[in-house]
Amino acid sequence: MDFIKLQGVVLKSINIGESDKIITMLTDKFGKIDVVVYGARKSNSKFMASTQQFCYCEFVISKGKSLYNLKQCNIIESFQSILLNLDKLAYGSYFLELIDKLTEKDSVNLSLMGLLLKTLYIITHDEVDLELLKLVFDFKAISLFGNMPYLNGCIKCRKKIEFGYFSVSDGGIYCPKCKENKFAYPINKETLNLLLKIKNIKLENLRDINIDKKTMNYLQEIMSNYIKYYINRDLKSLNLLSQIKNYKEMI
Ligand SMILES: [Zn+2]
């Protein structure tokens, strides 16, 4: 039997049988894969900790008839402190779910894995504006799948513009003349500059961006609809995020 060593982040797991589970992970060698972990839910399982959501490990797996089997693993970074903070858990769960929904099985995307790991390190180790982190993550993740919004001018006539209308379905900004009567979000000069900053910023420099609450909500709405349009599915974790947001606005 061939053993394969790889690194991966656990995106989700489902329980099967009495004590087993199937974990879905994003890996460096095979992209997204499902791996069966026998006995993972037994209290004495050596795999109990390392097969939790968020765990980044070095795994040794073998190919079974239809799925991989987990043979060994060493935790590189567990990111388990995310589980202790409701905000971080809600955003972290969203990042994992978005990656899961965006990716097809067995398609390697090292840039995406890098983006996920960097994001999880930042949530764990830095005090960061989680809404801003989500906005930048959304932009970068969707761009890695070839859907980067076109912001360098009008998407139709390509004229340079300082303000315009963001079209979710066409993936870019129209000038007032080309917009015609299509639905698109009005984008003023300041918001367009923010979008350009978000496009270019490195995750470790998020403090360089300041967004007021109203603009943040507006950009979140645009980006969420943009992502929804491309993945064509709902993200369950968005419900938890909006519940937390509503609760905070009430108190
Ligand atoms: Zn135009």
Short mmCIF file of C-alpha atoms and ligand atoms in Angstrom, two decimals:
data_model
loop_
_atom_site.label_atom_id
_atom_site.label_comp_id
_atom_site.label_asym_id
_atom_site.label_seq_id
_atom_site.Cartn_x
_atom_site.Cartn_y
_atom_site.Cartn_z
CA MET A 1 0.00 0.00 0.00
CA ASP A 2 1.33 3.44 -0.93
CA PHE A 3 1.48 6.11 1.73
CA ILE A 4 1.22 9.74 0.74
CA LYS A 5 2.49 12.58 2.92
CA LEU A 6 0.84 15.97 2.49
CA GLN A 7 -0.17 19.11 4.34
CA GLY A 8 -3.77 20.17 4.72
CA VAL A 9 -6.33 22.28 6.57
CA VAL A 10 -9.52 20.57 7.80
CA LEU A 11 -12.50 22.39 6.24
CA LYS A 12 -15.32 20.26 7.63
CA SER A 13 -16.20 16.81 8.87
CA ILE A 14 -19.19 14.52 8.95
CA ASN A 15 -19.74 11.64 11.33
CA ILE A 16 -20.25 8.18 9.90
CA GLY A 17 -20.98 4.92 11.67
CA GLU A 18 -20.49 4.73 15.41
CA SER A 19 -17.10 6.31 15.78
CA ASP A 20 -15.71 7.25 12.36
CA LYS A 21 -15.78 10.44 10.37
CA ILE A 22 -15.00 11.77 6.94
CA ILE A 23 -12.99 14.97 6.90
CA THR A 24 -12.78 17.31 3.94
CA MET A 25 -9.48 19.09 3.72
CA LEU A 26 -7.67 21.51 1.45
CA THR A 27 -4.24 20.04 0.74
CA ASP A 28 -1.07 21.11 -0.97
CA LYS A 29 -0.74 18.00 -3.15
CA PHE A 30 -4.28 17.13 -4.24
CA GLY A 31 -6.37 20.23 -3.53
CA LYS A 32 -9.65 19.40 -1.79
CA ILE A 33 -10.06 15.77 -0.80
CA ASP A 34 -12.18 13.61 1.51
CA VAL A 35 -10.43 11.33 3.95
CA VAL A 36 -11.96 8.64 6.17
CA VAL A 37 -10.74 8.63 9.74
CA TYR A 38 -11.58 5.36 11.44
CA GLY A 39 -12.25 5.60 15.16
CA ALA A 40 -11.79 9.40 15.16
CA ARG A 41 -14.62 9.92 17.66
CA LYS A 42 -13.41 7.38 20.20
CA SER A 43 -12.18 9.11 23.33
CA ASN A 44 -8.76 7.47 23.04
CA SER A 45 -8.33 8.23 19.33
CA LYS A 46 -4.94 9.68 18.44
CA PHE A 47 -6.72 11.57 15.66
CA MET A 48 -9.34 13.29 17.82
CA ALA A 49 -7.60 16.68 18.09
CA SER A 50 -5.96 16.79 14.70
CA THR A 51 -9.10 16.18 12.67
CA GLN A 52 -11.05 19.16 14.07
CA GLN A 53 -12.09 22.03 11.81
CA PHE A 54 -9.30 24.60 11.22
CA CYS A 55 -6.49 22.16 12.10
CA TYR A 56 -3.45 22.52 9.85
CA CYS A 57 -1.48 19.28 9.87
CA GLU A 58 0.96 17.11 8.07
CA PHE A 59 -1.07 14.04 7.16
CA VAL A 60 -0.09 10.60 5.94
CA ILE A 61 -2.89 9.02 3.93
CA SER A 62 -3.40 5.97 1.76
CA LYS A 63 -5.74 5.48 -1.16
CA GLY A 64 -8.69 3.24 -0.35
CA LYS A 65 -11.26 1.93 -2.83
CA SER A 66 -13.07 5.23 -3.23
CA LEU A 67 -11.71 7.54 -0.52
CA TYR A 68 -8.42 8.16 1.20
CA ASN A 69 -7.75 6.76 4.68
CA LEU A 70 -5.90 8.65 7.37
CA LYS A 71 -2.87 6.83 8.71
CA GLN A 72 -0.90 9.41 10.67
CA CYS A 73 -0.87 13.09 11.39
CA ASN A 74 1.12 15.79 13.12
CA ILE A 75 -0.40 19.14 14.00
CA ILE A 76 1.50 22.08 12.54
CA GLU A 77 -0.92 24.75 13.87
CA SER A 78 -4.28 23.84 15.34
CA PHE A 79 -5.89 27.32 15.19
CA GLN A 80 -8.17 25.98 17.91
CA SER A 81 -8.24 29.31 19.79
CA ILE A 82 -10.66 30.42 17.04
CA LEU A 83 -13.20 28.08 18.66
CA LEU A 84 -13.08 30.06 21.90
CA ASN A 85 -14.30 33.36 20.48
CA LEU A 86 -17.76 33.56 18.90
CA ASP A 87 -16.83 36.33 16.43
CA LYS A 88 -13.68 34.57 15.31
CA LEU A 89 -15.52 31.26 15.05
CA ALA A 90 -18.27 32.80 12.92
CA TYR A 91 -15.82 34.45 10.53
CA GLY A 92 -13.45 31.46 10.51
CA SER A 93 -16.35 29.12 9.68
CA TYR A 94 -17.34 31.45 6.86
CA PHE A 95 -13.82 31.35 5.37
CA LEU A 96 -13.75 27.54 5.48
CA GLU A 97 -17.21 27.26 3.95
CA LEU A 98 -16.43 29.72 1.17
CA ILE A 99 -13.27 27.78 0.26
CA ASP A 100 -15.24 24.53 0.33
CA LYS A 101 -17.94 25.95 -1.96
CA LEU A 102 -15.49 27.60 -4.35
CA THR A 103 -13.26 24.57 -4.90
CA GLU A 104 -13.77 21.41 -6.89
CA LYS A 105 -12.27 18.16 -5.63
CA ASP A 106 -8.73 17.20 -6.68
CA SER A 107 -7.83 20.60 -8.12
CA VAL A 108 -4.62 22.01 -6.62
CA ASN A 109 -4.57 25.73 -5.83
CA LEU A 110 -1.60 26.61 -3.66
CA SER A 111 -2.38 30.34 -3.73
CA LEU A 112 -5.79 29.61 -2.21
CA MET A 113 -4.24 27.44 0.47
CA GLY A 114 -1.77 30.26 1.19
CA LEU A 115 -4.63 32.76 1.45
CA LEU A 116 -6.53 30.52 3.87
CA LEU A 117 -3.51 29.83 6.08
CA LYS A 118 -2.52 33.50 6.22
CA THR A 119 -6.11 34.44 7.11
CA LEU A 120 -6.28 31.85 9.89
CA TYR A 121 -2.92 33.03 11.29
CA ILE A 122 -4.17 36.62 11.31
CA ILE A 123 -7.45 35.73 13.06
CA THR A 124 -5.56 33.72 15.65
CA HIS A 125 -2.64 36.01 16.37
CA ASP A 126 -3.71 39.59 15.53
CA GLU A 127 -6.39 41.96 16.69
CA VAL A 128 -7.95 42.65 13.36
CA ASP A 129 -11.17 44.14 12.02
CA LEU A 130 -12.90 40.89 11.05
CA GLU A 131 -15.35 42.61 8.68
CA LEU A 132 -12.47 44.14 6.76
CA LEU A 133 -10.63 40.82 6.77
CA LYS A 134 -13.73 39.18 5.27
CA LEU A 135 -14.02 41.84 2.58
CA VAL A 136 -10.39 41.43 1.54
CA PHE A 137 -10.62 37.63 1.77
CA ASP A 138 -13.75 37.62 -0.42
CA PHE A 139 -12.07 39.79 -3.02
CA LYS A 140 -8.88 37.74 -3.10
CA ALA A 141 -10.59 34.33 -3.01
CA ILE A 142 -12.97 35.09 -5.88
CA SER A 143 -10.08 36.64 -7.85
CA LEU A 144 -8.06 33.42 -7.52
CA PHE A 145 -10.82 31.70 -9.49
CA GLY A 146 -10.51 34.13 -12.39
CA ASN A 147 -13.35 36.38 -11.30
CA MET A 148 -11.47 39.48 -10.18
CA PRO A 149 -13.81 42.45 -10.68
CA TYR A 150 -12.62 44.85 -13.39
CA LEU A 151 -11.93 48.19 -11.71
CA ASN A 152 -9.45 49.88 -14.02
CA GLY A 153 -12.10 51.66 -16.05
CA CYS A 154 -15.55 51.11 -17.51
CA ILE A 155 -16.06 47.43 -18.21
CA LYS A 156 -17.67 48.21 -21.58
CA CYS A 157 -16.01 51.25 -23.13
CA ARG A 158 -12.78 50.87 -21.06
CA LYS A 159 -12.67 54.63 -20.41
CA LYS A 160 -10.94 55.63 -17.16
CA ILE A 161 -13.55 56.61 -14.60
CA GLU A 162 -13.54 58.10 -11.11
CA PHE A 163 -16.99 56.80 -10.19
CA GLY A 164 -19.52 54.46 -11.76
CA TYR A 165 -21.83 51.52 -11.18
CA PHE A 166 -20.73 48.08 -9.99
CA SER A 167 -22.43 45.23 -11.81
CA VAL A 168 -22.40 41.93 -9.94
CA SER A 169 -23.40 39.91 -13.01
CA ASP A 170 -20.83 41.52 -15.32
CA GLY A 171 -18.00 41.64 -12.76
CA GLY A 172 -16.94 45.25 -13.00
CA ILE A 173 -17.81 48.92 -13.14
CA TYR A 174 -19.81 50.73 -15.79
CA CYS A 175 -19.50 54.41 -16.56
CA PRO A 176 -22.86 56.30 -16.38
CA LYS A 177 -23.21 56.18 -20.18
CA CYS A 178 -22.66 52.42 -20.57
CA LYS A 179 -24.75 51.41 -17.57
CA GLU A 180 -27.99 52.00 -19.49
CA ASN A 181 -30.83 50.50 -17.44
CA LYS A 182 -28.96 47.49 -16.04
CA PHE A 183 -29.05 46.96 -12.27
CA ALA A 184 -25.73 48.05 -10.73
CA TYR A 185 -24.59 49.54 -7.43
CA PRO A 186 -23.61 53.23 -7.53
CA ILE A 187 -19.93 53.61 -6.63
CA ASN A 188 -18.59 57.04 -5.75
CA LYS A 189 -14.97 58.13 -6.05
CA GLU A 190 -14.10 57.30 -2.45
CA THR A 191 -15.65 53.82 -2.63
CA LEU A 192 -13.90 53.06 -5.92
CA ASN A 193 -10.57 54.04 -4.34
CA LEU A 194 -11.35 51.72 -1.42
CA LEU A 195 -12.10 48.85 -3.79
CA LEU A 196 -8.78 49.45 -5.54
CA LYS A 197 -7.00 49.44 -2.17
CA ILE A 198 -8.75 46.20 -1.18
CA LYS A 199 -7.69 44.66 -4.49
CA ASN A 200 -4.03 45.45 -3.94
CA ILE A 201 -3.53 45.24 -0.19
CA LYS A 202 -1.61 42.47 1.53
CA LEU A 203 -3.47 40.81 4.38
CA GLU A 204 -0.80 41.82 6.88
CA ASN A 205 -1.37 45.52 6.06
CA LEU A 206 -5.11 45.71 6.78
CA ARG A 207 -4.53 48.51 9.27
CA ASP A 208 -3.75 50.81 6.31
CA ILE A 209 -7.42 50.78 5.31
CA ASN A 210 -10.07 52.83 7.06
CA ILE A 211 -13.70 52.27 6.16
CA ASP A 212 -16.65 53.95 7.83
CA LYS A 213 -19.51 51.71 8.93
CA LYS A 214 -21.94 52.72 6.19
CA THR A 215 -19.45 52.11 3.38
CA MET A 216 -18.38 48.83 5.01
CA ASN A 217 -21.99 47.57 5.04
CA TYR A 218 -22.44 48.67 1.43
CA LEU A 219 -19.27 46.92 0.24
CA GLN A 220 -20.13 43.78 2.22
CA GLU A 221 -23.50 43.68 0.47
CA ILE A 222 -21.92 44.09 -2.97
CA MET A 223 -19.21 41.50 -2.34
CA SER A 224 -21.60 38.96 -0.80
CA ASN A 225 -23.92 39.26 -3.80
CA TYR A 226 -20.95 39.02 -6.15
CA ILE A 227 -19.81 35.79 -4.50
CA LYS A 228 -23.32 34.39 -4.36
CA TYR A 229 -23.70 35.09 -8.08
CA TYR A 230 -20.57 33.10 -8.90
CA ILE A 231 -20.98 30.14 -6.56
CA ASN A 232 -24.74 30.04 -7.21
CA ARG A 233 -25.42 28.69 -3.72
CA ASP A 234 -26.16 30.04 -0.28
CA LEU A 235 -23.51 30.05 2.40
CA LYS A 236 -24.92 28.78 5.70
CA SER A 237 -22.28 30.54 7.77
CA LEU A 238 -23.49 33.93 6.47
CA ASN A 239 -26.65 33.49 8.57
CA LEU A 240 -24.62 33.22 11.76
CA LEU A 241 -22.55 36.25 10.74
CA SER A 242 -25.64 38.39 10.16
CA GLN A 243 -27.25 37.21 13.41
CA ILE A 244 -24.16 38.27 15.36
CA LYS A 245 -24.11 41.60 13.55
CA ASN A 246 -27.79 42.25 14.27
CA TYR A 247 -27.34 41.32 17.92
CA LYS A 248 -24.41 43.73 18.27
CA GLU A 249 -26.38 46.55 16.70
CA MET A 250 -29.19 45.93 19.23
CA ILE A 251 -27.01 46.25 22.33
ZN ZN B 1 -18.40 53.09 -20.47
#
